Amino acid sequence: PAPDVVLESRDGKQVRLSDFRGRLVFLNFWATWCDSCRLEMPSMALLASRLGKDRFVMVAATVDESWEPVDRFLAGRPAAFQVLRDPDSKWANALGTTKFPETYLVGPDGRLRGRFVGPRDWSDRAFELYFRKIIDGLPAQPVR
């Protein structure tokens, strides 16, 4: 099982990995000072837009020391996914992150399903098909 990662939202609230139970979670650890991280962001946005938000959630957890460089990087543009902060890299370290960017795939049951070390072109159709196969196997969400 994945630890119940607790990240910080821009408004200072805590967001837990368990808040997304029942959905496939794409958890990406990154930093604004990491060129590879910045370069893969557009392909992450494209993947997020293709997969929707009903049974898939994408979280970009920055390990930057404050929100200031993140705000500069985003330049007021809304992200296509949730951008949260991992103060002191606590959770990146707990998961064993060795290189940024690093992405973890967490199943709807809270179990780790995959780990991707280093940057990827997430817009590659193979990733979309891979994630869709997992998502299609998820039980239907109740109507709210």
JSON list of C-alpha atoms in Angstrom, two decimals:
[
{"chain": "A", "resi": 1, "resn": "PRO", "atom": "CA", "xyz": [0.00, 0.00, 0.00]},
{"chain": "A", "resi": 2, "resn": "ALA", "atom": "CA", "xyz": [1.03, 3.58, -0.63]},
{"chain": "A", "resi": 3, "resn": "PRO", "atom": "CA", "xyz": [1.51, 5.74, 2.47]},
{"chain": "A", "resi": 4, "resn": "ASP", "atom": "CA", "xyz": [-1.28, 8.27, 3.03]},
{"chain": "A", "resi": 5, "resn": "VAL", "atom": "CA", "xyz": [0.72, 11.13, 1.56]},
{"chain": "A", "resi": 6, "resn": "VAL", "atom": "CA", "xyz": [-0.32, 14.53, 2.91]},
{"chain": "A", "resi": 7, "resn": "LEU", "atom": "CA", "xyz": [0.38, 17.49, 0.65]},
{"chain": "A", "resi": 8, "resn": "GLU", "atom": "CA", "xyz": [-0.28, 21.21, 0.97]},
{"chain": "A", "resi": 9, "resn": "SER", "atom": "CA", "xyz": [-2.64, 23.11, -1.32]},
{"chain": "A", "resi": 10, "resn": "ARG", "atom": "CA", "xyz": [-1.92, 26.69, -2.40]},
{"chain": "A", "resi": 11, "resn": "ASP", "atom": "CA", "xyz": [-4.38, 27.94, 0.26]},
{"chain": "A", "resi": 12, "resn": "GLY", "atom": "CA", "xyz": [-2.59, 25.97, 3.00]},
{"chain": "A", "resi": 13, "resn": "LYS", "atom": "CA", "xyz": [-5.09, 23.12, 3.31]},
{"chain": "A", "resi": 14, "resn": "GLN", "atom": "CA", "xyz": [-4.00, 19.52, 3.61]},
{"chain": "A", "resi": 15, "resn": "VAL", "atom": "CA", "xyz": [-4.81, 17.14, 0.78]},
{"chain": "A", "resi": 16, "resn": "ARG", "atom": "CA", "xyz": [-4.41, 13.43, 1.47]},
{"chain": "A", "resi": 17, "resn": "LEU", "atom": "CA", "xyz": [-3.79, 10.69, -1.03]},
{"chain": "A", "resi": 18, "resn": "SER", "atom": "CA", "xyz": [-6.70, 8.83, 0.58]},
{"chain": "A", "resi": 19, "resn": "ASP", "atom": "CA", "xyz": [-8.99, 11.70, -0.52]},
{"chain": "A", "resi": 20, "resn": "PHE", "atom": "CA", "xyz": [-8.74, 10.20, -4.01]},
{"chain": "A", "resi": 21, "resn": "ARG", "atom": "CA", "xyz": [-9.63, 6.62, -3.05]},
{"chain": "A", "resi": 22, "resn": "GLY", "atom": "CA", "xyz": [-11.61, 4.92, -5.79]},
{"chain": "A", "resi": 23, "resn": "ARG", "atom": "CA", "xyz": [-9.74, 6.71, -8.59]},
{"chain": "A", "resi": 24, "resn": "LEU", "atom": "CA", "xyz": [-6.47, 6.08, -10.36]},
{"chain": "A", "resi": 25, "resn": "VAL", "atom": "CA", "xyz": [-3.93, 8.62, -9.04]},
{"chain": "A", "resi": 26, "resn": "PHE", "atom": "CA", "xyz": [-1.00, 9.93, -11.06]},
{"chain": "A", "resi": 27, "resn": "LEU", "atom": "CA", "xyz": [1.33, 11.42, -8.41]},
{"chain": "A", "resi": 28, "resn": "ASN", "atom": "CA", "xyz": [4.24, 13.34, -9.90]},
{"chain": "A", "resi": 29, "resn": "PHE", "atom": "CA", "xyz": [7.04, 14.81, -7.75]},
{"chain": "A", "resi": 30, "resn": "TRP", "atom": "CA", "xyz": [8.75, 17.75, -9.42]},
{"chain": "A", "resi": 31, "resn": "ALA", "atom": "CA", "xyz": [10.49, 21.08, -8.83]},
{"chain": "A", "resi": 32, "resn": "THR", "atom": "CA", "xyz": [10.66, 24.37, -10.70]},
{"chain": "A", "resi": 33, "resn": "TRP", "atom": "CA", "xyz": [14.47, 24.20, -10.76]},
{"chain": "A", "resi": 34, "resn": "CYS", "atom": "CA", "xyz": [14.29, 20.86, -12.62]},
{"chain": "A", "resi": 35, "resn": "ASP", "atom": "CA", "xyz": [14.36, 21.47, -16.38]},
{"chain": "A", "resi": 36, "resn": "SER", "atom": "CA", "xyz": [13.12, 17.95, -17.18]},
{"chain": "A", "resi": 37, "resn": "CYS", "atom": "CA", "xyz": [10.19, 18.46, -14.81]},
{"chain": "A", "resi": 38, "resn": "ARG", "atom": "CA", "xyz": [9.19, 21.69, -16.51]},
{"chain": "A", "resi": 39, "resn": "LEU", "atom": "CA", "xyz": [9.51, 20.14, -19.97]},
{"chain": "A", "resi": 40, "resn": "GLU", "atom": "CA", "xyz": [7.18, 17.23, -19.20]},
{"chain": "A", "resi": 41, "resn": "MET", "atom": "CA", "xyz": [4.39, 19.43, -17.79]},
{"chain": "A", "resi": 42, "resn": "PRO", "atom": "CA", "xyz": [2.66, 20.13, -21.15]},
{"chain": "A", "resi": 43, "resn": "SER", "atom": "CA", "xyz": [2.45, 16.40, -21.91]},
{"chain": "A", "resi": 44, "resn": "MET", "atom": "CA", "xyz": [1.02, 15.79, -18.43]},
{"chain": "A", "resi": 45, "resn": "ALA", "atom": "CA", "xyz": [-1.64, 18.43, -19.10]},
{"chain": "A", "resi": 46, "resn": "LEU", "atom": "CA", "xyz": [-2.53, 16.74, -22.37]},
{"chain": "A", "resi": 47, "resn": "LEU", "atom": "CA", "xyz": [-2.82, 13.33, -20.71]},
{"chain": "A", "resi": 48, "resn": "ALA", "atom": "CA", "xyz": [-5.00, 14.78, -17.94]},
{"chain": "A", "resi": 49, "resn": "SER", "atom": "CA", "xyz": [-7.33, 16.37, -20.49]},
{"chain": "A", "resi": 50, "resn": "ARG", "atom": "CA", "xyz": [-7.64, 13.10, -22.41]},
{"chain": "A", "resi": 51, "resn": "LEU", "atom": "CA", "xyz": [-8.42, 10.98, -19.35]},
{"chain": "A", "resi": 52, "resn": "GLY", "atom": "CA", "xyz": [-10.86, 13.31, -17.60]},
{"chain": "A", "resi": 53, "resn": "LYS", "atom": "CA", "xyz": [-11.39, 13.67, -13.87]},
{"chain": "A", "resi": 54, "resn": "ASP", "atom": "CA", "xyz": [-14.12, 11.20, -12.98]},
{"chain": "A", "resi": 55, "resn": "ARG", "atom": "CA", "xyz": [-11.95, 8.16, -12.35]},
{"chain": "A", "resi": 56, "resn": "PHE", "atom": "CA", "xyz": [-8.49, 9.65, -12.81]},
{"chain": "A", "resi": 57, "resn": "VAL", "atom": "CA", "xyz": [-6.70, 12.35, -10.83]},
{"chain": "A", "resi": 58, "resn": "MET", "atom": "CA", "xyz": [-3.35, 13.92, -11.63]},
{"chain": "A", "resi": 59, "resn": "VAL", "atom": "CA", "xyz": [-1.35, 15.54, -8.85]},
{"chain": "A", "resi": 60, "resn": "ALA", "atom": "CA", "xyz": [1.90, 17.43, -9.40]},
{"chain": "A", "resi": 61, "resn": "ALA", "atom": "CA", "xyz": [3.59, 17.66, -6.00]},
{"chain": "A", "resi": 62, "resn": "THR", "atom": "CA", "xyz": [6.34, 20.25, -6.01]},
{"chain": "A", "resi": 63, "resn": "VAL", "atom": "CA", "xyz": [9.26, 19.91, -3.63]},
{"chain": "A", "resi": 64, "resn": "ASP", "atom": "CA", "xyz": [10.09, 23.62, -3.93]},
{"chain": "A", "resi": 65, "resn": "GLU", "atom": "CA", "xyz": [10.76, 25.33, -0.60]},
{"chain": "A", "resi": 66, "resn": "SER", "atom": "CA", "xyz": [7.90, 27.80, -1.06]},
{"chain": "A", "resi": 67, "resn": "TRP", "atom": "CA", "xyz": [5.04, 28.65, -3.41]},
{"chain": "A", "resi": 68, "resn": "GLU", "atom": "CA", "xyz": [6.88, 31.69, -4.84]},
{"chain": "A", "resi": 69, "resn": "PRO", "atom": "CA", "xyz": [8.83, 29.86, -7.62]},
{"chain": "A", "resi": 70, "resn": "VAL", "atom": "CA", "xyz": [5.76, 27.75, -8.42]},
{"chain": "A", "resi": 71, "resn": "ASP", "atom": "CA", "xyz": [3.63, 30.87, -8.81]},
{"chain": "A", "resi": 72, "resn": "ARG", "atom": "CA", "xyz": [6.27, 32.38, -11.11]},
{"chain": "A", "resi": 73, "resn": "PHE", "atom": "CA", "xyz": [6.41, 29.19, -13.17]},
{"chain": "A", "resi": 74, "resn": "LEU", "atom": "CA", "xyz": [2.63, 28.97, -13.53]},
{"chain": "A", "resi": 75, "resn": "ALA", "atom": "CA", "xyz": [2.44, 32.74, -14.19]},
{"chain": "A", "resi": 76, "resn": "GLY", "atom": "CA", "xyz": [-1.21, 32.91, -13.20]},
{"chain": "A", "resi": 77, "resn": "ARG", "atom": "CA", "xyz": [-2.24, 30.22, -15.69]},
{"chain": "A", "resi": 78, "resn": "PRO", "atom": "CA", "xyz": [-4.49, 27.53, -14.24]},
{"chain": "A", "resi": 79, "resn": "ALA", "atom": "CA", "xyz": [-2.93, 24.07, -14.37]},
{"chain": "A", "resi": 80, "resn": "ALA", "atom": "CA", "xyz": [-4.80, 21.19, -16.00]},
{"chain": "A", "resi": 81, "resn": "PHE", "atom": "CA", "xyz": [-4.18, 19.17, -12.83]},
{"chain": "A", "resi": 82, "resn": "GLN", "atom": "CA", "xyz": [-3.79, 19.74, -9.10]},
{"chain": "A", "resi": 83, "resn": "VAL", "atom": "CA", "xyz": [-0.53, 21.39, -8.09]},
{"chain": "A", "resi": 84, "resn": "LEU", "atom": "CA", "xyz": [0.29, 20.72, -4.45]},
{"chain": "A", "resi": 85, "resn": "ARG", "atom": "CA", "xyz": [3.42, 21.11, -2.33]},
{"chain": "A", "resi": 86, "resn": "ASP", "atom": "CA", "xyz": [5.48, 18.54, -0.45]},
{"chain": "A", "resi": 87, "resn": "PRO", "atom": "CA", "xyz": [7.18, 20.66, 2.22]},
{"chain": "A", "resi": 88, "resn": "ASP", "atom": "CA", "xyz": [10.69, 19.45, 3.03]},
{"chain": "A", "resi": 89, "resn": "SER", "atom": "CA", "xyz": [10.27, 16.65, 0.42]},
{"chain": "A", "resi": 90, "resn": "LYS", "atom": "CA", "xyz": [8.88, 14.52, 3.23]},
{"chain": "A", "resi": 91, "resn": "TRP", "atom": "CA", "xyz": [6.71, 12.30, 1.05]},
{"chain": "A", "resi": 92, "resn": "ALA", "atom": "CA", "xyz": [9.02, 12.20, -1.94]},
{"chain": "A", "resi": 93, "resn": "ASN", "atom": "CA", "xyz": [11.68, 10.85, 0.43]},
{"chain": "A", "resi": 94, "resn": "ALA", "atom": "CA", "xyz": [9.26, 8.44, 2.14]},
{"chain": "A", "resi": 95, "resn": "LEU", "atom": "CA", "xyz": [8.39, 6.90, -1.24]},
{"chain": "A", "resi": 96, "resn": "GLY", "atom": "CA", "xyz": [12.06, 6.62, -2.16]},
{"chain": "A", "resi": 97, "resn": "THR", "atom": "CA", "xyz": [12.17, 9.25, -4.88]},
{"chain": "A", "resi": 98, "resn": "THR", "atom": "CA", "xyz": [15.68, 9.33, -6.29]},
{"chain": "A", "resi": 99, "resn": "LYS", "atom": "CA", "xyz": [15.39, 11.60, -9.32]},
{"chain": "A", "resi": 100, "resn": "PHE", "atom": "CA", "xyz": [13.04, 14.39, -10.36]},
{"chain": "A", "resi": 101, "resn": "PRO", "atom": "CA", "xyz": [10.64, 14.13, -11.96]},
{"chain": "A", "resi": 102, "resn": "GLU", "atom": "CA", "xyz": [9.38, 10.87, -10.52]},
{"chain": "A", "resi": 103, "resn": "THR", "atom": "CA", "xyz": [5.83, 9.63, -10.93]},
{"chain": "A", "resi": 104, "resn": "TYR", "atom": "CA", "xyz": [3.87, 7.08, -8.93]},
{"chain": "A", "resi": 105, "resn": "LEU", "atom": "CA", "xyz": [0.68, 5.42, -10.04]},
{"chain": "A", "resi": 106, "resn": "VAL", "atom": "CA", "xyz": [-1.65, 4.62, -7.15]},
{"chain": "A", "resi": 107, "resn": "GLY", "atom": "CA", "xyz": [-4.62, 2.34, -7.71]},
{"chain": "A", "resi": 108, "resn": "PRO", "atom": "CA", "xyz": [-8.16, 3.01, -6.51]},
{"chain": "A", "resi": 109, "resn": "ASP", "atom": "CA", "xyz": [-7.46, 0.69, -3.57]},
{"chain": "A", "resi": 110, "resn": "GLY", "atom": "CA", "xyz": [-4.55, 2.87, -2.40]},
{"chain": "A", "resi": 111, "resn": "ARG", "atom": "CA", "xyz": [-1.89, 0.41, -3.55]},
{"chain": "A", "resi": 112, "resn": "LEU", "atom": "CA", "xyz": [1.14, 1.43, -5.60]},
{"chain": "A", "resi": 113, "resn": "ARG", "atom": "CA", "xyz": [0.69, 0.23, -9.18]},
{"chain": "A", "resi": 114, "resn": "GLY", "atom": "CA", "xyz": [3.73, 1.75, -10.85]},
{"chain": "A", "resi": 115, "resn": "ARG", "atom": "CA", "xyz": [6.75, 4.01, -10.63]},
{"chain": "A", "resi": 116, "resn": "PHE", "atom": "CA", "xyz": [8.29, 6.05, -13.44]},
{"chain": "A", "resi": 117, "resn": "VAL", "atom": "CA", "xyz": [11.75, 7.47, -12.74]},
{"chain": "A", "resi": 118, "resn": "GLY", "atom": "CA", "xyz": [12.71, 10.44, -14.86]},
{"chain": "A", "resi": 119, "resn": "PRO", "atom": "CA", "xyz": [10.81, 12.46, -17.44]},
{"chain": "A", "resi": 120, "resn": "ARG", "atom": "CA", "xyz": [8.34, 10.99, -19.91]},
{"chain": "A", "resi": 121, "resn": "ASP", "atom": "CA", "xyz": [6.35, 12.18, -22.88]},
{"chain": "A", "resi": 122, "resn": "TRP", "atom": "CA", "xyz": [2.98, 11.53, -21.25]},
{"chain": "A", "resi": 123, "resn": "SER", "atom": "CA", "xyz": [1.20, 12.51, -24.47]},
{"chain": "A", "resi": 124, "resn": "ASP", "atom": "CA", "xyz": [2.39, 9.24, -26.03]},
{"chain": "A", "resi": 125, "resn": "ARG", "atom": "CA", "xyz": [-0.72, 7.24, -26.93]},
{"chain": "A", "resi": 126, "resn": "ALA", "atom": "CA", "xyz": [0.73, 4.15, -25.21]},
{"chain": "A", "resi": 127, "resn": "PHE", "atom": "CA", "xyz": [0.42, 5.85, -21.80]},
{"chain": "A", "resi": 128, "resn": "GLU", "atom": "CA", "xyz": [-3.16, 6.86, -22.49]},
{"chain": "A", "resi": 129, "resn": "LEU", "atom": "CA", "xyz": [-4.06, 3.30, -23.49]},
{"chain": "A", "resi": 130, "resn": "TYR", "atom": "CA", "xyz": [-2.26, 1.87, -20.45]},
{"chain": "A", "resi": 131, "resn": "PHE", "atom": "CA", "xyz": [-4.07, 4.19, -18.03]},
{"chain": "A", "resi": 132, "resn": "ARG", "atom": "CA", "xyz": [-7.43, 3.70, -19.78]},
{"chain": "A", "resi": 133, "resn": "LYS", "atom": "CA", "xyz": [-7.09, -0.06, -19.39]},
{"chain": "A", "resi": 134, "resn": "ILE", "atom": "CA", "xyz": [-6.71, 0.40, -15.63]},
{"chain": "A", "resi": 135, "resn": "ILE", "atom": "CA", "xyz": [-9.50, 3.01, -15.45]},
{"chain": "A", "resi": 136, "resn": "ASP", "atom": "CA", "xyz": [-11.90, 0.83, -17.48]},
{"chain": "A", "resi": 137, "resn": "GLY", "atom": "CA", "xyz": [-11.42, -1.92, -14.90]},
{"chain": "A", "resi": 138, "resn": "LEU", "atom": "CA", "xyz": [-12.54, 0.33, -12.05]},
{"chain": "A", "resi": 139, "resn": "PRO", "atom": "CA", "xyz": [-16.03, -0.09, -10.60]},
{"chain": "A", "resi": 140, "resn": "ALA", "atom": "CA", "xyz": [-18.59, 2.50, -11.65]},
{"chain": "A", "resi": 141, "resn": "GLN", "atom": "CA", "xyz": [-18.67, 5.58, -9.45]},
{"chain": "A", "resi": 142, "resn": "PRO", "atom": "CA", "xyz": [-21.95, 6.30, -7.66]},
{"chain": "A", "resi": 143, "resn": "VAL", "atom": "CA", "xyz": [-23.91, 9.26, -9.01]},
{"chain": "A", "resi": 144, "resn": "ARG", "atom": "CA", "xyz": [-23.56, 12.24, -6.67]}
]
